[in-house]
Short mmCIF file of C-alpha atoms and ligand atoms in Angstrom, two decimals:
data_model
loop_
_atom_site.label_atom_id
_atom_site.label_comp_id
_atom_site.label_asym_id
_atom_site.label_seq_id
_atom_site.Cartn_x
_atom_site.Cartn_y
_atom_site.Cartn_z
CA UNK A 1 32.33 114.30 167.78
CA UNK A 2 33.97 116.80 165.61
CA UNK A 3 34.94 116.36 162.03
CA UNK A 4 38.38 116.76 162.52
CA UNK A 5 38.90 113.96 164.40
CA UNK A 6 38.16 112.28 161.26
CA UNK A 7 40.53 109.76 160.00
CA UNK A 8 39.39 108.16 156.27
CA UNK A 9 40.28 104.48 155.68
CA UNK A 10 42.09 105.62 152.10
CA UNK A 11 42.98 109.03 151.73
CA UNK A 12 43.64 109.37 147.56
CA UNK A 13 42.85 113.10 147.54
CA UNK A 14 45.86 114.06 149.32
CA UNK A 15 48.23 111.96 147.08
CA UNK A 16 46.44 113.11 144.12
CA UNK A 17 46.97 116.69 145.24
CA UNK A 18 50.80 116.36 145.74
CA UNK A 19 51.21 115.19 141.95
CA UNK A 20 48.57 116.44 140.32
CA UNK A 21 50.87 119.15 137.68
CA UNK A 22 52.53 116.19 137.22
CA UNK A 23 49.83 113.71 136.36
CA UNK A 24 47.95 116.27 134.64
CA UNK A 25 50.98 116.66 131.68
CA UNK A 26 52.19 113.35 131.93
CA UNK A 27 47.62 112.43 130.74
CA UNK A 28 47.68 115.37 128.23
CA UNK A 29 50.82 114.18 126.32
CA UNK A 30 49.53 110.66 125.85
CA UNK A 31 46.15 112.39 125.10
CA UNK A 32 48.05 114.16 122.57
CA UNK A 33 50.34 111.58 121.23
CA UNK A 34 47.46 109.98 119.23
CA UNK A 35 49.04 106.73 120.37
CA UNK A 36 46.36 106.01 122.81
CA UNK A 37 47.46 101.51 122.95
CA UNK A 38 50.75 100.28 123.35
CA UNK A 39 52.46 103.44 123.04
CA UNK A 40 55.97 104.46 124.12
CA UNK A 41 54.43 105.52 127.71
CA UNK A 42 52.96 101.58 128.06
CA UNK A 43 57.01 100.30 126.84
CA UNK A 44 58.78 102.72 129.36
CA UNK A 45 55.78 101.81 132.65
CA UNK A 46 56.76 98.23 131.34
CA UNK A 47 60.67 98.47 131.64
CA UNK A 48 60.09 100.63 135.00
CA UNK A 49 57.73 98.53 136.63
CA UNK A 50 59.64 95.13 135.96
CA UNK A 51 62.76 96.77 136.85
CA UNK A 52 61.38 97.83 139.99
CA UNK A 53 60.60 94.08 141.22
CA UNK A 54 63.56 92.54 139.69
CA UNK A 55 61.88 91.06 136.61
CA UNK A 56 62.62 90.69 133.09
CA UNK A 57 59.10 91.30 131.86
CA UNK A 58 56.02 93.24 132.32
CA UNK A 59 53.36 93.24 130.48
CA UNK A 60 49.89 95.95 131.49
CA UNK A 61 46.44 95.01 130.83
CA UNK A 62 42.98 96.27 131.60
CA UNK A 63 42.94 95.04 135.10
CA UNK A 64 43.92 93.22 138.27
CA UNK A 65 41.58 90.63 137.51
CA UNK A 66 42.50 90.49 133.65
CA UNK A 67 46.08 90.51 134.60
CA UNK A 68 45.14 86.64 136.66
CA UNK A 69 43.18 85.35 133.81
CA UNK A 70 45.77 86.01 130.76
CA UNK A 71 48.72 84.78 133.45
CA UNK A 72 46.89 81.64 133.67
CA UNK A 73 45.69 81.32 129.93
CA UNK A 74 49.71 82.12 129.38
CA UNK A 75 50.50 79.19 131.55
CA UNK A 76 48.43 76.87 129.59
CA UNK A 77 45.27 76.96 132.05
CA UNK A 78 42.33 76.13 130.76
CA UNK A 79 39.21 73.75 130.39
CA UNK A 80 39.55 70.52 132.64
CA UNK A 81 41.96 71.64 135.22
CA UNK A 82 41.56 72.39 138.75
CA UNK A 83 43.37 75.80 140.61
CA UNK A 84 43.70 75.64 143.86
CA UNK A 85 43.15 79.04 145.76
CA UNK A 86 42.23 81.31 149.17
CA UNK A 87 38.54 81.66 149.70
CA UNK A 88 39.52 84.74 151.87
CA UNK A 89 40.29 87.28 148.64
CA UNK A 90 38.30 89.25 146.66
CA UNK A 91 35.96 87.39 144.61
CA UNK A 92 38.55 88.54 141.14
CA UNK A 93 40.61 85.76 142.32
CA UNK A 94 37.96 83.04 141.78
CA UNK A 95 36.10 84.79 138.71
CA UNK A 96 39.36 85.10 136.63
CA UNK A 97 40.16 81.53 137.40
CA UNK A 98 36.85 80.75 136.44
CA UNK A 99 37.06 82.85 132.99
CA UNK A 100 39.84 80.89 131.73
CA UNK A 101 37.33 77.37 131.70
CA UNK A 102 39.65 75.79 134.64
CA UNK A 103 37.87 75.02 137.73
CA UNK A 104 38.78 76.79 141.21
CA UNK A 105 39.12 74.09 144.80
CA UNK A 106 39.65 76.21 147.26
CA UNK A 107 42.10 75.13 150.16
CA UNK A 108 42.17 77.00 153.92
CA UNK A 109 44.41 79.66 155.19
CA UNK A 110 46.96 79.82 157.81
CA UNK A 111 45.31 81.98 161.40
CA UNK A 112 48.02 83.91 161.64
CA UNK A 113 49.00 85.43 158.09
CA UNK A 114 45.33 84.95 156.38
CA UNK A 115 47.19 83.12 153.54
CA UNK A 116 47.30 79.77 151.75
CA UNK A 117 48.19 77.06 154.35
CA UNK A 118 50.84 74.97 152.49
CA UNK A 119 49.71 72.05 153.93
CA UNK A 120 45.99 72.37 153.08
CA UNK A 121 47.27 72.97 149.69
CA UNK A 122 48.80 70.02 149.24
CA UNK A 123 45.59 68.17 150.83
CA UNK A 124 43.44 69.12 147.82
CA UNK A 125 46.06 68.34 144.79
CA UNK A 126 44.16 65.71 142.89
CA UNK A 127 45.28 64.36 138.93
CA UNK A 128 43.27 67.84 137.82
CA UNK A 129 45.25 69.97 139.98
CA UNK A 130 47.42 71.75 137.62
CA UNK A 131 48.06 75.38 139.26
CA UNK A 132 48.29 77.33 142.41
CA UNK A 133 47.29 80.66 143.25
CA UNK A 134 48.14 82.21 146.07
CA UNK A 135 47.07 85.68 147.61
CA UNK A 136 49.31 87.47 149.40
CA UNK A 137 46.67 89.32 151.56
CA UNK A 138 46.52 92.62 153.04
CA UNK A 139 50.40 93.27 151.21
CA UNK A 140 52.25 89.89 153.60
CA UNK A 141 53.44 87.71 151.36
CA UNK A 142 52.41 83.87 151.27
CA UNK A 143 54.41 81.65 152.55
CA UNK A 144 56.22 81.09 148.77
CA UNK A 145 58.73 78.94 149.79
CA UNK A 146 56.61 75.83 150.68
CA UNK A 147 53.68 76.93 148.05
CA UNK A 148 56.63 76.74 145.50
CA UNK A 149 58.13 73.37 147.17
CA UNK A 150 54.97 71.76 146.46
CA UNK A 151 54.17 73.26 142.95
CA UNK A 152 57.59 71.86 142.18
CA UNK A 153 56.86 68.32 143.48
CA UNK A 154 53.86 68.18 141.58
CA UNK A 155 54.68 69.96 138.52
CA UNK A 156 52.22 72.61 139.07
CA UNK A 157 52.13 76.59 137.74
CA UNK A 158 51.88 79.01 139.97
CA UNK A 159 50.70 82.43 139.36
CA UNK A 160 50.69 84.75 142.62
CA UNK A 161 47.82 87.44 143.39
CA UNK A 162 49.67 90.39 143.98
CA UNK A 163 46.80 93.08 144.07
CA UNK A 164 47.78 94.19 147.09
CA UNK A 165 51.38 93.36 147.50
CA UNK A 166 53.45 95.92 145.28
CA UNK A 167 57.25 95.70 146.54
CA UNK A 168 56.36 92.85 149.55
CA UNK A 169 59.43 91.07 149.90
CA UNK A 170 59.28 87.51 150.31
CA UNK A 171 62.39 85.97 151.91
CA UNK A 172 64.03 88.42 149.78
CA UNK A 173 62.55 88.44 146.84
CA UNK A 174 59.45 90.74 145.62
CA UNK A 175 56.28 89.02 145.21
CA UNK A 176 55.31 88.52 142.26
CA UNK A 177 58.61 86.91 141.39
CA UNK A 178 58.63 83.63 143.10
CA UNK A 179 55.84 81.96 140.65
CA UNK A 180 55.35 81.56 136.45
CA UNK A 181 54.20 85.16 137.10
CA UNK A 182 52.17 87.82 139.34
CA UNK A 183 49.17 89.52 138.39
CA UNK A 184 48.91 93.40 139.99
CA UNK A 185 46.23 95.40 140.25
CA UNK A 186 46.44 99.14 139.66
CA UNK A 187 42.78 99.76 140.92
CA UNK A 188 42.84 103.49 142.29
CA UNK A 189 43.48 102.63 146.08
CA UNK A 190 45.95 100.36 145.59
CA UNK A 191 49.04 101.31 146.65
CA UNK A 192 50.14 101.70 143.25
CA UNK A 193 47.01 103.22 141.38
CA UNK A 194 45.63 104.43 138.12
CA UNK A 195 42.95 106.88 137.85
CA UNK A 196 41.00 104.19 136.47
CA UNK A 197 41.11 100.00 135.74
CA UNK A 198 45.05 99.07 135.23
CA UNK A 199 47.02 95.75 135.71
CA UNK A 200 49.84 94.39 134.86
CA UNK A 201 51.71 90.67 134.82
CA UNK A 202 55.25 90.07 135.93
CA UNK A 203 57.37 87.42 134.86
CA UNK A 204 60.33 86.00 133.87
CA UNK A 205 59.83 83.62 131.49
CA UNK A 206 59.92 85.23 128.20
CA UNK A 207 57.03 82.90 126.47
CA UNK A 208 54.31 83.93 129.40
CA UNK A 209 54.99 87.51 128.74
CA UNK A 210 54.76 86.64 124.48
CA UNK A 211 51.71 84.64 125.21
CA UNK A 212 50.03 87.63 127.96
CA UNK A 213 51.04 90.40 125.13
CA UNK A 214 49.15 88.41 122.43
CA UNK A 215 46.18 87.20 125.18
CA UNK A 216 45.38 90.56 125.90
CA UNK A 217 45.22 92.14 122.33
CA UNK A 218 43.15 89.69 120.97
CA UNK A 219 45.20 87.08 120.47
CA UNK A 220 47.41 88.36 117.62
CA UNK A 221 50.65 86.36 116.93
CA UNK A 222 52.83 89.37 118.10
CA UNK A 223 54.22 91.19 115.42
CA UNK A 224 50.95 90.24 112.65
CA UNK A 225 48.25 92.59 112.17
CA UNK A 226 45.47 90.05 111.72
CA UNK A 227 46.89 86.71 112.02
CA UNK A 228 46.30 84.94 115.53
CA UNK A 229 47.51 81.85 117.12
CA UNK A 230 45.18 81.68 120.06
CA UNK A 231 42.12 83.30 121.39
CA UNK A 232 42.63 86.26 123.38
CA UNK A 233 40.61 88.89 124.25
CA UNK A 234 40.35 93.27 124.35
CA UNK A 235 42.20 93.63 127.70
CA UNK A 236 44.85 96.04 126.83
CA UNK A 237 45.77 99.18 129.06
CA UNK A 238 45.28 102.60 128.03
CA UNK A 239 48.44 104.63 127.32
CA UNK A 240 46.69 107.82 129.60
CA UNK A 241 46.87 104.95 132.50
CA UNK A 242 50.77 104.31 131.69
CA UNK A 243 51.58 108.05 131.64
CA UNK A 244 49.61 108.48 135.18
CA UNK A 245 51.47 105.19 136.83
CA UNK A 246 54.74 106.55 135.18
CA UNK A 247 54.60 109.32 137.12
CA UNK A 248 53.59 107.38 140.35
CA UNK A 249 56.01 104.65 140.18
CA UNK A 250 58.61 106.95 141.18
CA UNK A 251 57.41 107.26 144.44
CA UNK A 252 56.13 103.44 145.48
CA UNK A 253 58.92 102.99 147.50
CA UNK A 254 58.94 106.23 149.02
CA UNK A 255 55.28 105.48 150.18
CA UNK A 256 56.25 102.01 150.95
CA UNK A 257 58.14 102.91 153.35
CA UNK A 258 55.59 105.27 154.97
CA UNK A 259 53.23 103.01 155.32
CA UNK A 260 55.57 100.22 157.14
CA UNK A 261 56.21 103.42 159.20
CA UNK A 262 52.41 104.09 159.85
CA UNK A 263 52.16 99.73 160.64
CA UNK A 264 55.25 100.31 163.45
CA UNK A 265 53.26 103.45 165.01
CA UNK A 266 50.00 101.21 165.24
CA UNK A 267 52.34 98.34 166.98
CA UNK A 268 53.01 100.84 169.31
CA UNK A 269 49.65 102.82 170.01
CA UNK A 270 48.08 99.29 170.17
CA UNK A 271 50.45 97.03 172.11
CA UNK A 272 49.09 96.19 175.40
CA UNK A 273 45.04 95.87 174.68
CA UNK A 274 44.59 91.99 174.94
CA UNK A 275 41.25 92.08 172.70
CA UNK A 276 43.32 93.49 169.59
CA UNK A 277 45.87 90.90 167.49
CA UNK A 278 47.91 92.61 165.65
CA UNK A 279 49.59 91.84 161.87
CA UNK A 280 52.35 88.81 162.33
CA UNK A 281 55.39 90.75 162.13
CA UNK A 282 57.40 89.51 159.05
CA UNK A 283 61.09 88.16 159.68
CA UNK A 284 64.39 88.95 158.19
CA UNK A 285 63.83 89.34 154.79
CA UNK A 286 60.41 89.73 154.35
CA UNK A 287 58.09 92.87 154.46
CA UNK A 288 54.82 93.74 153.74
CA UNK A 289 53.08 96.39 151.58
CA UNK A 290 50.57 97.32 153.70
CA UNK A 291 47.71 98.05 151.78
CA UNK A 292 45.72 97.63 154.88
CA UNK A 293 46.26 97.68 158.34
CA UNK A 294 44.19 94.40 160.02
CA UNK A 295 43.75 93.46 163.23
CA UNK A 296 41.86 91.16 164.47
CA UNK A 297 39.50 92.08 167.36
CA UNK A 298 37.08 90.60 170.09
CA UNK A 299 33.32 92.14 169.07
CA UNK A 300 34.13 93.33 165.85
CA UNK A 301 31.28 94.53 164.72
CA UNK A 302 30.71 96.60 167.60
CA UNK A 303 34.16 97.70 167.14
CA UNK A 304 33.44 99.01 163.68
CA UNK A 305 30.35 100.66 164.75
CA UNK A 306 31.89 102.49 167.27
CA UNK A 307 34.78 103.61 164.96
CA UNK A 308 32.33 104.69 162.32
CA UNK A 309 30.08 106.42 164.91
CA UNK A 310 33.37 108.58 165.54
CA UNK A 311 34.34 109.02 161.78
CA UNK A 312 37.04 106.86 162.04
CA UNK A 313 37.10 104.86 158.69
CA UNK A 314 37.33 101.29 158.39
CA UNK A 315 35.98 98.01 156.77
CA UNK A 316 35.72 94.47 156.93
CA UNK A 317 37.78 92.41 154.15
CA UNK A 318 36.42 90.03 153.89
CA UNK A 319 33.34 89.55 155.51
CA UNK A 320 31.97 86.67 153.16
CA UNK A 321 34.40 83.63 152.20
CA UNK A 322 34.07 83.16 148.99
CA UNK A 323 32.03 79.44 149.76
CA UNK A 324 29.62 81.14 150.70
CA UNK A 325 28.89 83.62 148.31
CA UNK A 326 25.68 83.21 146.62
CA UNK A 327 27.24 82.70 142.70
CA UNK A 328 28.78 79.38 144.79
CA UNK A 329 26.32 77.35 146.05
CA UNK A 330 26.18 75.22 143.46
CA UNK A 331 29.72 74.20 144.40
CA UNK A 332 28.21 72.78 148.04
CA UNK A 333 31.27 73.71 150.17
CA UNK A 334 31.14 72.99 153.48
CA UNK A 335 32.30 75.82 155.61
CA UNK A 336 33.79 73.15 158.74
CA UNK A 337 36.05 72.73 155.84
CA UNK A 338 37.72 75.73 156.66
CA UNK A 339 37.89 76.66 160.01
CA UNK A 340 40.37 79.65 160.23
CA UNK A 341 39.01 81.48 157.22
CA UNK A 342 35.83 80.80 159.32
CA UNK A 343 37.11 82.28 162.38
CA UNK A 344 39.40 85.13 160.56
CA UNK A 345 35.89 86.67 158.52
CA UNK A 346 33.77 86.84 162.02
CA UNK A 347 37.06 88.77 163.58
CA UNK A 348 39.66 90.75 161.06
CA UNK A 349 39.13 94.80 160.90
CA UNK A 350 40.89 96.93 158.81
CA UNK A 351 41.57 100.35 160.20
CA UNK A 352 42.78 103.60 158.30
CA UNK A 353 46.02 103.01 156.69
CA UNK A 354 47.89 105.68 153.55
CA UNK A 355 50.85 106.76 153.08
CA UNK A 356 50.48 110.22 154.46
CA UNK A 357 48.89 109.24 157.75
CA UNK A 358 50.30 111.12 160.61
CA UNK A 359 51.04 109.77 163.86
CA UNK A 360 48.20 111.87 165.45
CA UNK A 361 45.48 110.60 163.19
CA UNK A 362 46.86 107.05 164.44
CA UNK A 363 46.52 107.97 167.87
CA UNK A 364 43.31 109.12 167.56
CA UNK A 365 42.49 105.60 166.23
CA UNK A 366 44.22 103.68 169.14
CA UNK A 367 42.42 105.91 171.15
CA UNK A 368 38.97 104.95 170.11
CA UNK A 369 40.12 101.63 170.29
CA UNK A 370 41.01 101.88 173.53
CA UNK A 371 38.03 103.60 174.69
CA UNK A 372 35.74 100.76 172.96
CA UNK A 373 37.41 98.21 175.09
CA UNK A 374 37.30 100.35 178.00
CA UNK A 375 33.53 100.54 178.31
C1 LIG B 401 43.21 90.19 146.15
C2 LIG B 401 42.71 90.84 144.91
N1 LIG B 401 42.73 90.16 143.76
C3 LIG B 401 42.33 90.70 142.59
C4 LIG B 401 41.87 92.00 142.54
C5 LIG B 401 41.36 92.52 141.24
O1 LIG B 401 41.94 93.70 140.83
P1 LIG B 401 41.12 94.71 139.87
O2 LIG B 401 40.09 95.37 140.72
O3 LIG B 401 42.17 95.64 139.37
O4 LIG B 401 40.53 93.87 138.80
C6 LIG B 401 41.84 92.77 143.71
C7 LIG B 401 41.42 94.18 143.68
O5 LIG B 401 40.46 94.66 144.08
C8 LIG B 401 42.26 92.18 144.93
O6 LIG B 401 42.25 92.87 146.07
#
């Protein structure tokens, strides 16, 4: 074993490297602006990054997880209703539900794509049942045609978890754009990342945006100094964040497109080994981000072992569902209620996967993975 067979799950350094001039004068002029909130680098991100997905608004706050609460305060969630969600996310999905006083049911995913089942969904509507959000896991999009069928039907919001989806198409349209709105992340290994907490919500209704850009600066009526019409809260992003995703923006697609390369290289070094699934392709008119690459393997955890043994990076998401987590036993769910996020946490494995991955570092990974099922 010889550390240059190494292949890193994330590789940010290398990215970093390859922009840092940039980054570094894009920082220091917001440093020096002295218009460190809501400046003009925040406006311009804003027009970019909703001009990017094909929506009229954007508006950046502190967080992925901040950017899902004030989308569903914005959407008039609250105390008394019920959200219906994955339990296979990260647990920001659940908490920022729970943060806005609305209670979270949680409904199974589909085996194949790790998202929402549709029909699950519409199993657990009750008279409480007032939104939906979906995840669009691992960067493939949920299946928002039927999640948006039945939100219409029951005259329900939906705002869509797009933490790991930046420029997934869904039947042709970006995620993010199908619901009331879509809540990014801009966590620092996401494929679009700060160097720091960032988020943003995208929508196109012009009184979500009003309401997130008065939620997340304390609830001012927009335009008033101190004069508020709701409660919000200090969840603003920094204008050193919006310089630094300014400058990265104009490459998402670029790396996009790398990493769909990277997912077509794995298809190929990994075709043919029956204990491996690979990612559902996605059909005409869809694609996915790829924030991860996930298979789903026989012996997983020996499988990881191996790979880490041989300092090939990679990690389990999720290993928990979220029923079981300890912060939700009081909610007594019963895991036979959910039988393929069951199944999908004792099997998924995500394996190295950035933009600037060659096609020998992936071989090196299909290698090990061969030899692991070779034993
Ligand atoms: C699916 C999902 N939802 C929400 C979040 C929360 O994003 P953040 O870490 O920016 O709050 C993340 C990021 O880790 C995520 O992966």
């Amino acid at each position: 074993m010889t550390n240059n067979t190494a292949v890193p799950l994330f590789n940010l350094q290398k990215q970093h490297d390859s922009l840092k001039e940039e980054i570094n004068k894009a920082a220091l002029e917001a440093l020096n602006s002295m218009k460190w909130l809501l400046g003009p680098k925040t406006q311009q991100f804003e027009a970019d990054f909703a001009k990017a997905l094909n929506a009229e608004y954007c508006v950046t706050c502190s967080s992925g997880a901040s950017a899902i609460q004030i989308a569903l305060m914005a959407a008039g969630i609250g105390k008394g209703d019920e959200v219906i969600t994955t339990p296979f996310t990260f647990v920001a999905t659940t908490t920022s539900i729970s943060l806005t006083g609305a209670d979270f049911v949680f409904a199974d995913i589909d085996p194949l794509t790790y998202n929402l089942d549709p029909k699950d969904v519409e199993r657990k509507i009750t008279p409480k049942t007032k939104a939906i959000v979906p995840v669009h896991l691992y960067g493939y999009p949920a299946n928002m045609p039927e999640l948006m069928a039945i939100a219409k039907k029951h005259n329900l919001k939906v705002i869509e978890d797009c933490a790991q989806s930046h420029l997934a198409l869904c039947a042709g349209k970006y995620t993010g754009t199908w619901g009331d709105a879509g809540a990014f992340s801009f966590y620092p290994s996401k494929n679009l990342g700060a160097c720091g907490d960032a988020g943003a919500v995208v929508t196109n209704n012009k009184e979500i945006a009003d309401a997130c850009s008065s939620i997340r600066h304390s609830g001012r009526s927009l335009g008033k100094a101190y004069e508020y019409d709701r409660e919000g809260s200090t969840l603003r992003m920094d204008e050193i964040q919006a310089a630094i995703l300014g400058v990265k923006l104009k490459h998402l697609a670029k790396w996009t497109e790398n990493r769909a390369k990277a997912a077509e290289l794995y298809r190929k070094h990994l075709a043919g080994i029956k204990q491996v699934v690979l990612p559902p392709a996605a059909p005409e008119g869809w694609s996915q981000s790829y924030y991860v690459f996930t298979i789903r393997v026989k012996d997983r955890d020996g499988l990881s072992a191996f790979l880490k043994e041989n300092n090939i990076g990679n990690a389990v998401y999720y290993p928990v569902p979220l029923y079981k987590q300890p912060c939700y036993a009081h909610l007594n769910c019963k895991a036979e209620d959910y039988p393929n996020t069951e199944a999908a946490a004792q099997e998924v494995l995500s394996i190295p996967m950035f933009p600037e991955i060659t096609e020998e570092q992936i071989k090196i990974v299909c290698n090990k993975i061969k030899e692991f099922y070779n034993k």
